[in-house]
Amino acid sequence: MPMPASPLLQNPLGTPRTRAVHRAIADARRGVPVVLAARKPLIIAPAETVGAEGLRLIDLLSQGAAALLLAPSRAAAVLQHDVPETAPAIALSLARPLIDAATLKRAADPTMEQILPSFTMTEAPEEAPAALALAKLARLLPAMVAAPVRPGWASRREGADLLTVPAADLLAYPLELASTLTKVAEVAVPLDAARDARLVAFRALDQGIEHMAILVGEPERQEAPLVRLHSECFTGDLLGSLRCDCGPQLQGAIARMGREGHGAVLYLAQEGRGIGLINKLRAYTLQDAGLDTLDANRALGWHADERNFHIAAAMLAALGISKARLLTNNPEKVDSLRACGIEIVERVPHEFAPNGVNDAYLETKARRFGHLLG
């Protein structure tokens, strides 16, 4: 089946605003400070990756108070008292000069040894949500060192190579990313439970990990085919981990579609409900210490579910599927796809029995995430 020319091939670099976000993500992962352009510009760097040189640059190129920006759930643990849960971010004062990268990493990561100094809350800058958004886009812990940038910073030798990225572009990026999703490959991949399966690969403008659609039969020709949204799970899908029910859900969906003759599994590159594999493993560590799935994600500073369902809606639109019977126990998936313009004509249950290891995990899904189980 021929595919339309990809806009990625026509414009592989994207627009200047998306290029700036891509570069900012790469710099964040390397611990390089970036300047957040806004009404009150900030120089920021992730607490997880920043080192001595990055902290030195922030000291040189900033003025005024420096702070560690954290999600409220993480800040409450660091401060050991309650904080406003509705706040977009909590700011903790940092002493100058900024020299203690090891302490910043411990403050960001609850799985590390928690020997921390006493922190004091201060007023969070209005750009704090964009700063934390950059950390999340980079799949880092949402904890950022931030300080007001000094006027004329770009003319100084130390600031000449630093990137400026508009705060508004970081906040808009997840939705904009979904709009750039394009089919880049399609091939027959016969499966044991579905011999006529096809694999369709999708790539977005960031050139990140590809999203996949597993098509059984010709779902695009059906009025309302069976559709399953499945977030990738390295431990469950590939290793057969018993901690979750992801592997049985994936194989069960393909098998059901094989029996029905048609269906589509959207295999989304959104590990750990969108927090990434490394952060999911950190969450597992916290679960082993007694937290459930939801509280473990929040202890790391993430929301309970960080997935971008606009990606799934864009994939369905590219496949020509506007109506679906959604194979899920999660009402939020139904609501999210409907909000993105996909007509869900039926929710089809997709339950699997506990295995003796994942019993508490499934109970948490039902009790705290609202999954319709049992």
Coordinates of N, CA, C and O in Angstrom, one line a residue, residues 115-203:
I115 N 20.2 11.7 52.6 CA 20.9 12.6 53.6 C 20.9 14.0 53.0 O 21.7 14.3 52.1
L116 N 19.9 14.8 53.4 CA 19.7 16.1 52.8 C 19.8 17.2 53.9 O 19.5 17.0 55.1
P117 N 20.2 18.4 53.5 CA 20.2 19.5 54.4 C 18.8 20.0 54.5 O 17.8 19.6 53.9
S118 N 18.6 21.0 55.4 CA 17.3 21.6 55.6 C 17.1 22.7 54.5 O 18.0 23.5 54.2
F119 N 16.0 22.5 53.8 CA 15.6 23.5 52.7 C 14.5 24.4 53.2 O 13.7 24.1 54.0
T120 N 14.5 25.6 52.6 CA 13.5 26.6 52.9 C 12.7 26.9 51.6 O 13.3 27.1 50.6
M121 N 11.4 26.9 51.8 CA 10.5 27.3 50.6 C 10.7 28.7 50.3 O 10.8 29.6 51.1
T122 N 10.6 29.0 49.0 CA 10.6 30.4 48.5 C 9.6 30.5 47.4 O 9.0 29.5 47.0
E123 N 9.3 31.7 46.9 CA 8.3 31.9 45.9 C 8.8 31.3 44.6 O 9.9 31.6 44.1
A124 N 8.0 30.5 44.0 CA 8.3 29.8 42.7 C 8.1 30.8 41.6 O 7.2 31.6 41.5
P125 N 9.1 30.8 40.6 CA 8.9 31.7 39.4 C 7.7 31.3 38.6 O 7.4 30.1 38.6
E126 N 7.1 32.2 37.9 CA 6.0 31.9 37.0 C 6.3 30.9 35.9 O 5.5 30.3 35.3
E127 N 7.6 30.9 35.5 CA 8.1 30.0 34.5 C 8.4 28.6 35.0 O 8.8 27.7 34.2
A128 N 8.1 28.3 36.3 CA 8.5 27.0 36.8 C 7.8 25.8 36.1 O 8.4 24.8 35.9
P129 N 6.5 25.9 35.7 CA 5.9 24.8 35.0 C 6.7 24.4 33.7 O 6.8 23.3 33.3
A130 N 7.1 25.4 33.0 CA 7.9 25.2 31.7 C 9.2 24.5 32.0 O 9.7 23.7 31.3
A131 N 9.9 24.9 33.1 CA 11.1 24.4 33.5 C 11.0 22.9 33.8 O 11.7 22.0 33.3
L132 N 9.9 22.5 34.6 CA 9.7 21.1 34.9 C 9.2 20.3 33.6 O 9.5 19.1 33.5
A133 N 8.5 21.0 32.7 CA 8.1 20.4 31.5 C 9.3 19.9 30.7 O 9.3 18.9 30.1
L134 N 10.4 20.7 30.7 CA 11.6 20.4 30.0 C 12.2 19.1 30.6 O 12.6 18.2 29.8
A135 N 12.3 19.0 31.9 CA 12.8 17.8 32.5 C 12.0 16.6 32.1 O 12.5 15.5 31.8
K136 N 10.7 16.7 32.0 CA 9.8 15.6 31.7 C 10.0 15.2 30.2 O 10.0 14.0 29.9
L137 N 10.1 16.2 29.3 CA 10.3 15.9 27.9 C 11.6 15.1 27.7 O 11.7 14.3 26.8
A138 N 12.6 15.4 28.6 CA 13.9 14.7 28.5 C 13.9 13.4 29.3 O 14.9 12.7 29.3
R139 N 12.7 13.0 29.8 CA 12.6 11.8 30.6 C 13.5 11.8 31.8 O 14.0 10.7 32.2
L140 N 13.7 12.9 32.4 CA 14.5 13.1 33.6 C 13.6 13.3 34.8 O 12.4 13.6 34.6
L141 N 14.1 13.2 36.0 CA 13.3 13.5 37.1 C 12.9 15.0 37.1 O 13.7 15.8 36.8
P142 N 11.6 15.3 37.4 CA 11.2 16.7 37.3 C 11.7 17.5 38.5 O 11.0 17.8 39.5
A143 N 13.0 17.9 38.4 CA 13.6 18.7 39.5 C 14.7 19.6 38.7 O 15.6 19.1 38.1
M144 N 14.5 20.9 38.8 CA 15.3 21.8 38.0 C 16.0 22.9 38.9 O 15.3 23.5 39.8
V145 N 17.3 23.1 38.7 CA 17.9 24.3 39.3 C 17.6 25.5 38.4 O 17.7 25.4 37.2
A146 N 17.2 26.6 39.1 CA 16.8 27.7 38.3 C 17.2 29.0 39.0 O 17.2 29.1 40.2
A147 N 17.5 30.0 38.2 CA 17.8 31.4 38.7 C 17.5 32.4 37.6 O 17.6 32.1 36.4
P148 N 17.2 33.6 38.0 CA 17.0 34.7 37.0 C 18.3 34.9 36.2 O 19.3 35.1 36.8
V149 N 18.1 35.0 34.9 CA 19.3 35.2 34.1 C 19.7 36.6 34.1 O 18.9 37.5 34.2
R150 N 21.0 36.8 34.1 CA 21.6 38.2 34.2 C 21.4 38.9 32.8 O 21.6 38.3 31.8
P151 N 21.0 40.2 32.8 CA 20.9 40.9 31.6 C 22.3 40.9 30.8 O 23.3 41.1 31.5
G152 N 22.3 40.7 29.5 CA 23.5 40.7 28.8 C 24.3 39.4 28.9 O 25.4 39.3 28.4
W153 N 23.6 38.4 29.4 CA 24.3 37.1 29.5 C 24.8 36.5 28.2 O 25.9 35.9 28.2
A154 N 24.1 36.8 27.1 CA 24.5 36.2 25.8 C 25.8 36.8 25.3 O 26.4 36.2 24.4
S155 N 26.1 38.0 25.7 CA 27.3 38.7 25.2 C 28.5 38.2 26.0 O 29.7 38.5 25.5
R156 N 28.3 37.5 27.0 CA 29.5 37.0 27.8 C 30.0 35.8 27.2 O 29.3 35.0 26.6
R157 N 31.3 35.6 27.3 CA 31.9 34.4 26.6 C 31.3 33.1 27.2 O 31.1 32.2 26.4
E158 N 31.0 33.0 28.4 CA 30.5 31.8 29.0 C 29.1 31.5 28.5 O 28.6 30.3 28.5
G159 N 28.3 32.5 28.1 CA 27.0 32.3 27.6 C 26.8 32.2 26.1 O 25.7 31.9 25.7
A160 N 27.9 32.3 25.4 CA 27.8 32.4 23.9 C 27.2 31.1 23.3 O 26.4 31.2 22.3
D161 N 27.4 30.0 23.9 CA 26.9 28.7 23.3 C 25.7 28.2 23.9 O 25.2 27.1 23.5
L162 N 25.1 28.9 24.9 CA 23.9 28.4 25.5 C 22.7 28.7 24.7 O 22.6 29.7 24.0
L163 N 21.7 27.7 24.8 CA 20.5 27.8 24.0 C 19.4 28.6 24.7 O 19.3 28.5 26.0
T164 N 18.7 29.3 24.0 CA 17.4 30.0 24.5 C 16.2 29.2 23.9 O 16.1 29.0 22.7
V165 N 15.3 28.9 24.8 CA 14.1 28.2 24.3 C 12.9 28.9 25.0 O 12.9 29.1 26.2
P166 N 11.9 29.3 24.2 CA 10.7 29.9 24.8 C 9.9 29.0 25.7 O 9.7 27.8 25.4
A167 N 9.5 29.5 26.9 CA 8.7 28.7 27.8 C 7.5 28.2 27.2 O 7.1 27.0 27.4
A168 N 6.8 29.0 26.4 CA 5.5 28.6 25.8 C 5.7 27.5 24.8 O 4.8 26.6 24.7
D169 N 6.9 27.4 24.1 CA 7.1 26.3 23.2 C 7.3 24.9 23.9 O 6.8 23.9 23.4
L170 N 7.9 25.0 25.1 CA 8.0 23.7 25.9 C 6.6 23.2 26.3 O 6.4 22.0 26.2
L171 N 5.8 24.1 26.7 CA 4.5 23.7 27.2 C 3.6 23.2 26.1 O 2.7 22.3 26.3
A172 N 3.7 23.8 24.9 CA 2.9 23.4 23.7 C 3.4 22.2 23.0 O 2.7 21.6 22.2
Y173 N 4.6 21.7 23.3 CA 5.3 20.7 22.5 C 4.6 19.4 22.4 O 4.5 18.8 21.4
P174 N 4.1 18.8 23.5 CA 3.4 17.5 23.4 C 2.3 17.5 22.4 O 2.2 16.5 21.6
L175 N 1.5 18.5 22.4 CA 0.4 18.5 21.4 C 0.9 18.7 20.0 O 0.5 18.1 19.0
E176 N 1.9 19.6 19.9 CA 2.5 19.9 18.5 C 3.2 18.6 18.0 O 3.2 18.3 16.8
L177 N 3.9 17.9 18.9 CA 4.6 16.7 18.5 C 3.6 15.7 17.9 O 3.9 15.1 16.8
A178 N 2.4 15.5 18.5 CA 1.4 14.6 18.0 C 1.0 15.0 16.6 O 0.7 14.1 15.7
S179 N 0.9 16.2 16.3 CA 0.5 16.7 15.0 C 1.5 16.4 13.9 O 1.1 16.5 12.7
T180 N 2.7 16.1 14.2 CA 3.7 15.8 13.2 C 3.9 14.3 13.0 O 4.8 13.9 12.2
L181 N 3.1 13.5 13.6 CA 3.3 12.0 13.5 C 3.0 11.6 12.1 O 2.0 12.0 11.5
T182 N 3.9 10.7 11.5 CA 3.8 10.3 10.1 C 4.1 8.8 10.0 O 5.0 8.3 10.7
K183 N 3.4 8.1 9.1 CA 3.8 6.8 8.8 C 5.1 6.7 8.0 O 5.3 7.5 7.0
V184 N 6.0 5.9 8.4 CA 7.3 5.8 7.7 C 7.6 4.4 7.2 O 8.6 4.3 6.4
A185 N 6.9 3.4 7.6 CA 7.2 2.1 7.1 C 6.0 1.2 7.4 O 5.3 1.4 8.4
E186 N 5.8 0.2 6.5 CA 4.7 -0.8 6.7 C 5.1 -2.1 6.1 O 5.6 -2.1 4.9
V187 N 4.9 -3.2 6.8 CA 5.4 -4.5 6.3 C 4.6 -5.6 7.0 O 4.1 -5.5 8.1
A188 N 4.4 -6.7 6.3 CA 3.7 -7.9 6.8 C 4.6 -8.5 7.8 O 5.8 -8.8 7.6
V189 N 4.0 -8.8 9.0 CA 4.8 -9.6 10.0 C 3.8 -10.6 10.6 O 3.1 -10.4 11.5
P190 N 3.8 -11.8 10.0 CA 2.9 -12.9 10.5 C 3.2 -13.2 11.9 O 4.4 -13.4 12.3
L191 N 2.1 -13.3 12.7 CA 2.3 -13.6 14.1 C 1.6 -15.0 14.4 O 0.7 -15.4 13.7
D192 N 2.0 -15.6 15.5 CA 1.4 -16.9 15.8 C -0.1 -16.9 15.9 O -0.8 -17.8 15.5
A193 N -0.6 -15.8 16.5 CA -2.0 -15.6 16.8 C -2.7 -14.9 15.7 O -4.0 -14.7 15.7
A194 N -2.0 -14.3 14.7 CA -2.6 -13.5 13.7 C -1.6 -13.6 12.5 O -0.7 -12.7 12.3
R195 N -1.8 -14.5 11.6 CA -0.9 -14.7 10.5 C -0.9 -13.6 9.5 O 0.0 -13.4 8.7
D196 N -2.0 -12.8 9.4 CA -2.1 -11.8 8.4 C -1.8 -10.4 9.0 O -2.2 -9.4 8.5
A197 N -1.0 -10.4 10.1 CA -0.7 -9.1 10.8 C 0.3 -8.3 10.0 O 1.1 -8.8 9.2
R198 N 0.1 -7.0 10.1 CA 1.0 -6.0 9.5 C 1.6 -5.1 10.6 O 0.9 -4.8 11.6
L199 N 2.8 -4.6 10.4 CA 3.4 -3.6 11.4 C 3.5 -2.3 10.6 O 4.2 -2.3 9.6
V200 N 3.0 -1.3 11.2 CA 3.1 0.1 10.7 C 3.9 0.9 11.7 O 3.5 1.0 12.8
A201 N 5.0 1.5 11.2 CA 5.8 2.4 12.1 C 5.5 3.8 11.9 O 5.3 4.3 10.7
F202 N 5.4 4.6 13.0 CA 5.2 6.0 13.0 C 6.3 6.7 13.6 O 6.8 6.2 14.6
R203 N 6.6 7.9 13.1 CA 7.7 8.7 13.7 C 7.2 10.1 13.8 O 6.6 10.6 12.9

